[in-house]
Amino acid sequence: MSNDGLAAAATTAVEQCMALDPAESCVVVTDDERRPIGEALYEAASAVADETTILQYPPGDQHGEEPPGPVAAAMAAADVFLAPTTKSVSHTRARGDACEAGARGATLPGITEEVFLTGLDADYDAIAAHCADVLEQVADAEEIRVTSPAGTDITVTPGGREWHTDTGIVHEAGDFSNLPAGEVFVSPTDANGTYVVDGTMRPHGLLDEGQTLRFEVEDGYVTEISDDEIRAQVETAAEEVGRDAYNFAELGIGTNVGVTDLVGSVLLDEKAAGTVHLAIGDDAGIGGDTDAPLHLDGIVREPTVLADGAEVKLPR
């Protein structure tokens, strides 16, 4: 992977996505496994703002684990933070507290050099425009139906919950985004039907051609899972939180037109324009009321999305 490529992607993140100002402070939070990306972001940020620091710590054991106290303090004290880490800090108190303190930031959970290069080689102003266009089509719909050639046919009810956009444009105090970005999503109050994942899903990564994972959903809960490994993950979580582990957590629509092929990274592939992703488990971080120790996204290729019966024009 060329350093020039990493440098260009890091510059997009710092200058276009974060709009870092020379008078601001910036902290890059990374871990032992993501150091090259952390260093690229540090170089790009320190070229803009003198008050730039980098903090590195050992990778956590699981997504959502709190970072060390000094890292949390640095995030809250900065104007801007960027967090390329192995395990996600998106849904941590440290991240939430930093944004409440007025920091704006982006997390890059599980980021690889390939994903960093692909996902940030994009025009984020254009992605934000695609997000706005999709949001306008779905925001007031009472029900959303998603179908696909692989057999998905599910109807979800937002139930008054707010749709969110992940645009990658993080310019106002307290703003937050994943990078790479590009999706419009909601945590619905109800869902019924079947969804068939034929794109990417952990722990399998990118599915082989013809391989599918099938999920049955009734009254907002996943009732059947065709895959043994995923079922075991959910059953383990259910030992801790009961039925909440089976919560139907999210409907998301990808809007990043820079992502033309799925690569096996959920972080990137769920943003691919013209795809839909559906998730099981935790939705407390995205406007729902379910706390669960997992959030499993599965990506559906070639979906048709209907908002109150009208076809949604998806970015391609």
Coordinates of C-alpha atoms in Angstrom, one line a residue:
M1 CA 0.0 0.0 0.0
S2 CA 1.6 3.3 -1.0
N3 CA 2.1 6.0 1.6
D4 CA 0.9 8.5 -1.1
G5 CA -2.4 6.7 -1.2
L6 CA -2.8 6.7 2.6
A7 CA -1.8 10.4 2.7
A8 CA -4.4 11.4 0.1
A9 CA -7.1 9.5 1.9
A10 CA -6.0 11.0 5.2
T11 CA -6.1 14.5 3.7
T12 CA -9.7 13.9 2.5
A13 CA -10.7 12.9 6.0
V14 CA -9.0 15.8 7.7
E15 CA -9.8 18.6 5.3
Q16 CA -13.1 17.7 3.6
C17 CA -14.8 15.5 6.2
M18 CA -13.6 17.2 9.4
A19 CA -12.8 20.7 8.0
L20 CA -10.0 21.0 10.5
D21 CA -9.0 24.7 11.2
P22 CA -5.4 25.7 11.9
A23 CA -6.6 27.3 15.2
E24 CA -8.2 24.0 16.4
S25 CA -6.8 21.1 18.5
C26 CA -7.0 17.6 17.0
V27 CA -6.4 14.2 18.7
V28 CA -5.8 11.0 16.7
V29 CA -6.7 7.9 18.8
T30 CA -5.3 4.6 17.5
D31 CA -4.1 1.2 18.6
D32 CA -1.2 -1.1 18.0
E33 CA -2.8 -2.7 15.0
R34 CA -4.0 0.4 13.2
R35 CA -0.9 2.5 13.6
P36 CA -0.1 3.2 9.9
I37 CA -3.5 4.7 9.4
G38 CA -3.3 6.6 12.7
E39 CA 0.1 8.0 11.6
A40 CA -1.3 9.0 8.2
L41 CA -4.1 10.9 9.8
Y42 CA -1.7 12.5 12.3
E43 CA 0.5 13.7 9.5
A44 CA -2.4 15.2 7.6
A45 CA -3.8 16.9 10.7
S46 CA -0.5 18.3 11.9
A47 CA 0.0 19.8 8.4
V48 CA -3.1 21.9 9.2
A49 CA -3.1 22.4 12.9
D50 CA -0.1 22.7 15.2
E51 CA -2.1 21.4 18.2
T52 CA -2.3 17.9 17.0
T53 CA -1.6 14.8 19.1
I54 CA -1.7 11.0 18.6
L55 CA -2.5 8.5 21.3
Q56 CA -2.0 4.7 20.9
Y57 CA -3.2 1.9 23.2
P58 CA -3.5 -1.9 23.0
P59 CA -6.6 -3.1 21.0
G60 CA -9.7 -3.7 23.0
D61 CA -11.3 -7.1 23.3
Q62 CA -14.7 -6.2 21.9
H63 CA -16.6 -3.4 20.0
G64 CA -18.0 -0.8 22.4
E65 CA -15.4 -1.3 25.1
E66 CA -14.3 1.9 26.8
P67 CA -10.9 3.2 25.8
P68 CA -8.4 4.0 28.6
G69 CA -9.2 7.0 30.8
P70 CA -6.5 9.3 29.4
V71 CA -7.7 8.6 25.9
A72 CA -11.3 9.5 26.8
A73 CA -10.0 12.7 28.5
A74 CA -8.1 13.7 25.4
M75 CA -11.1 13.2 23.1
A76 CA -13.3 15.4 25.3
A77 CA -10.6 18.1 25.5
A78 CA -10.0 18.3 21.7
D79 CA -11.9 20.3 19.1
V80 CA -11.6 17.4 16.7
F81 CA -10.9 13.7 17.2
L82 CA -10.3 10.8 14.7
A83 CA -10.3 7.3 16.0
P84 CA -9.0 4.5 13.6
T85 CA -9.2 1.6 16.0
T86 CA -9.5 -2.2 15.8
K87 CA -12.6 -2.3 18.0
S88 CA -15.2 0.3 17.6
V89 CA -15.4 3.2 20.0
S90 CA -18.5 4.6 18.3
H91 CA -20.9 3.5 21.0
T92 CA -18.8 4.3 24.0
R93 CA -19.4 6.8 26.8
A94 CA -16.0 8.3 25.9
R95 CA -17.2 9.1 22.4
G96 CA -20.6 10.4 23.6
D97 CA -19.0 12.5 26.3
A98 CA -16.5 14.0 23.9
C99 CA -19.3 15.1 21.5
E100 CA -21.4 16.4 24.4
A101 CA -18.3 18.5 25.4
G102 CA -18.4 20.0 21.9
A103 CA -15.8 17.9 20.1
R104 CA -16.7 16.7 16.6
G105 CA -15.3 13.4 15.6
A106 CA -15.1 10.4 13.4
T107 CA -14.5 6.8 14.3
L108 CA -13.0 4.3 11.8
P109 CA -13.7 1.0 13.5
G110 CA -11.8 -2.1 12.1
I111 CA -10.4 0.1 9.3
T112 CA -7.9 -1.6 7.0
E113 CA -5.6 0.2 4.5
E114 CA -7.7 -1.2 1.6
V115 CA -10.9 0.1 3.1
F116 CA -9.4 3.4 4.1
L117 CA -8.1 3.9 0.5
T118 CA -11.4 2.8 -1.2
G119 CA -13.8 4.5 1.2
L120 CA -12.1 7.9 1.3
D121 CA -11.3 8.1 -2.3
A122 CA -14.7 9.8 -2.7
D123 CA -16.3 13.2 -2.9
Y124 CA -18.0 13.6 0.4
D125 CA -20.0 16.7 -0.7
A126 CA -21.6 14.4 -3.4
I127 CA -22.2 11.7 -0.8
A128 CA -24.0 14.2 1.5
A129 CA -26.2 15.2 -1.5
H130 CA -27.2 11.6 -2.1
C131 CA -28.0 11.2 1.6
A132 CA -30.2 14.2 1.5
D133 CA -32.0 12.9 -1.6
V134 CA -32.7 9.5 -0.1
L135 CA -33.8 11.0 3.2
E136 CA -36.3 13.2 1.4
Q137 CA -37.9 10.1 -0.1
V138 CA -38.2 8.0 3.1
A139 CA -38.4 10.5 6.0
D140 CA -42.2 10.7 6.1
A141 CA -43.1 7.2 5.1
E142 CA -45.3 5.1 7.5
E143 CA -43.8 1.9 6.1
I144 CA -40.8 0.8 4.1
R145 CA -40.8 -2.5 2.1
V146 CA -37.6 -4.0 0.9
T147 CA -37.4 -6.8 -1.7
S148 CA -34.5 -8.4 -3.5
P149 CA -33.8 -11.0 -6.2
A150 CA -32.3 -13.3 -3.5
G151 CA -35.6 -13.5 -1.7
T152 CA -35.8 -10.6 0.7
D153 CA -39.3 -9.3 1.4
I154 CA -39.6 -7.4 4.6
T155 CA -41.7 -4.5 5.7
V156 CA -40.5 -2.1 8.5
T157 CA -42.4 0.6 10.4
P158 CA -40.2 3.5 11.5
G159 CA -43.0 4.4 14.0
G160 CA -42.1 8.0 14.3
R161 CA -38.4 7.3 15.0
E162 CA -36.0 9.7 13.3
W163 CA -34.1 8.7 10.2
H164 CA -30.4 9.6 10.4
T165 CA -27.8 10.4 7.8
D166 CA -24.1 9.4 8.0
T167 CA -22.7 11.9 5.5
G168 CA -19.0 12.0 6.5
I169 CA -19.3 15.8 6.7
V170 CA -18.5 16.6 10.3
H171 CA -18.2 20.4 10.5
E172 CA -20.3 21.5 13.5
A173 CA -19.4 21.2 17.2
G174 CA -20.7 17.9 18.6
D175 CA -21.1 16.3 15.2
F176 CA -20.1 12.6 14.7
S177 CA -19.7 10.2 11.9
N178 CA -18.2 6.9 10.9
L179 CA -15.6 7.0 8.2
P180 CA -15.9 5.8 5.5
A181 CA -19.4 7.2 5.5
G182 CA -22.5 7.2 3.3
E183 CA -25.8 5.9 4.6
V184 CA -29.4 6.8 5.6
F185 CA -30.7 4.7 8.4
V186 CA -33.5 4.2 11.0
S187 CA -34.2 1.9 14.0
P188 CA -37.7 0.9 13.2
T189 CA -40.4 0.1 15.9
D190 CA -41.7 -2.9 14.0
A191 CA -40.7 -5.3 11.2
N192 CA -42.1 -8.4 9.6
G193 CA -41.0 -10.6 6.8
T194 CA -37.8 -12.2 5.5
Y195 CA -34.4 -10.9 4.7
V196 CA -31.7 -12.7 2.8
V197 CA -28.1 -11.5 3.1
D198 CA -26.1 -12.1 -0.1
G199 CA -23.4 -9.5 0.4
T200 CA -21.3 -9.2 3.5
M201 CA -21.9 -10.2 7.1
R202 CA -19.7 -11.0 10.1
P203 CA -18.2 -13.5 10.9
H204 CA -18.2 -14.7 7.2
G205 CA -17.1 -11.5 5.5
L206 CA -17.9 -11.4 1.8
L207 CA -20.3 -14.3 0.9
D208 CA -19.5 -16.5 -2.1
E209 CA -21.7 -16.3 -5.2
G210 CA -24.9 -18.1 -4.5
Q211 CA -24.3 -18.2 -0.7
T212 CA -27.1 -16.6 1.3
L213 CA -28.0 -16.1 5.0
R214 CA -31.8 -16.1 5.7
F215 CA -33.5 -14.4 8.6
E216 CA -37.2 -14.5 9.5
V217 CA -38.6 -11.5 11.4
E218 CA -41.9 -11.3 13.3
D219 CA -43.2 -8.3 15.3
G220 CA -39.8 -6.6 15.4
Y221 CA -37.8 -9.7 16.4
V222 CA -35.7 -12.2 14.5
T223 CA -37.3 -15.6 14.9
E224 CA -35.2 -17.8 12.6
I225 CA -31.6 -17.7 11.5
S226 CA -30.4 -20.1 8.9
D227 CA -26.7 -19.8 9.8
D228 CA -25.2 -21.8 12.7
E229 CA -22.4 -19.3 13.5
I230 CA -24.6 -16.2 13.6
R231 CA -27.3 -18.1 15.5
A232 CA -24.7 -19.1 18.1
Q233 CA -23.5 -15.5 18.5
V234 CA -27.1 -14.3 19.1
E235 CA -27.8 -17.1 21.5
T236 CA -24.8 -16.2 23.5
A237 CA -25.9 -12.6 23.7
A238 CA -29.4 -13.7 24.7
E239 CA -27.9 -15.4 27.8
E240 CA -27.0 -11.9 28.9
V241 CA -30.0 -9.8 27.7
G242 CA -32.7 -12.3 26.7
R243 CA -35.0 -11.5 23.8
D244 CA -33.3 -8.1 23.2
A245 CA -30.5 -10.0 21.4
Y246 CA -33.0 -10.8 18.7
N247 CA -34.2 -7.3 18.2
F248 CA -34.5 -6.1 14.6
A249 CA -32.3 -3.1 15.0
E250 CA -31.8 -1.2 11.8
L251 CA -32.7 -0.6 8.2
G252 CA -29.9 1.3 6.3
I253 CA -29.5 2.5 2.7
G254 CA -26.0 2.9 1.3
T255 CA -25.2 6.2 -0.5
N256 CA -21.4 6.1 -1.0
V257 CA -21.0 6.1 -4.8
G258 CA -17.2 5.7 -4.5
V259 CA -17.8 2.1 -3.3
T260 CA -18.4 0.2 -6.5
D261 CA -17.6 -3.4 -5.3
L262 CA -18.2 -5.1 -2.0
V263 CA -14.8 -6.1 -0.4
G264 CA -15.9 -8.0 2.7
S265 CA -15.7 -5.2 5.3
V266 CA -19.0 -4.4 6.9
L267 CA -17.8 -0.9 7.7
L268 CA -17.3 -0.2 3.9
D269 CA -19.8 -2.5 2.3
E270 CA -22.8 -1.2 4.2
K271 CA -22.1 2.2 2.7
A272 CA -22.0 1.0 -0.9
A273 CA -24.5 2.9 -3.0
G274 CA -27.5 0.9 -4.2
T275 CA -27.3 -1.6 -1.3
V276 CA -29.5 -2.0 1.9
H277 CA -28.3 -3.4 5.2
L278 CA -30.4 -4.8 8.0
A279 CA -29.2 -5.5 11.6
I280 CA -29.9 -7.5 14.7
G281 CA -29.3 -6.5 18.3
D282 CA -28.4 -3.1 19.8
D283 CA -30.2 0.0 18.5
A284 CA -29.7 2.3 21.5
G285 CA -27.0 4.2 19.7
I286 CA -29.1 4.9 16.6
G287 CA -32.4 6.1 18.1
G288 CA -33.9 2.8 19.5
D289 CA -34.3 1.6 23.0
T290 CA -32.6 -1.8 23.0
D291 CA -29.3 -2.3 24.7
A292 CA -27.6 -5.5 23.5
P293 CA -24.0 -6.6 23.4
L294 CA -24.0 -7.1 19.6
H295 CA -25.1 -5.3 16.4
L296 CA -24.9 -7.6 13.4
D297 CA -25.3 -5.9 10.0
G298 CA -26.0 -7.9 6.9
I299 CA -25.8 -6.4 3.4
V300 CA -28.5 -7.1 0.7
R301 CA -27.5 -6.7 -3.0
E302 CA -29.8 -5.2 -5.7
P303 CA -32.7 -4.2 -3.4
T304 CA -35.9 -2.5 -4.4
V305 CA -37.1 -0.1 -1.7
L306 CA -40.7 1.1 -1.5
A307 CA -41.7 4.0 0.7
D308 CA -45.5 3.8 1.2
G309 CA -45.6 2.0 -2.1
A310 CA -43.5 4.5 -4.1
E311 CA -40.1 3.2 -5.3
V312 CA -37.2 5.0 -3.8
K313 CA -34.6 6.1 -6.3
L314 CA -31.3 4.7 -4.9
P315 CA -27.9 6.2 -5.8
R316 CA -25.9 3.9 -8.0

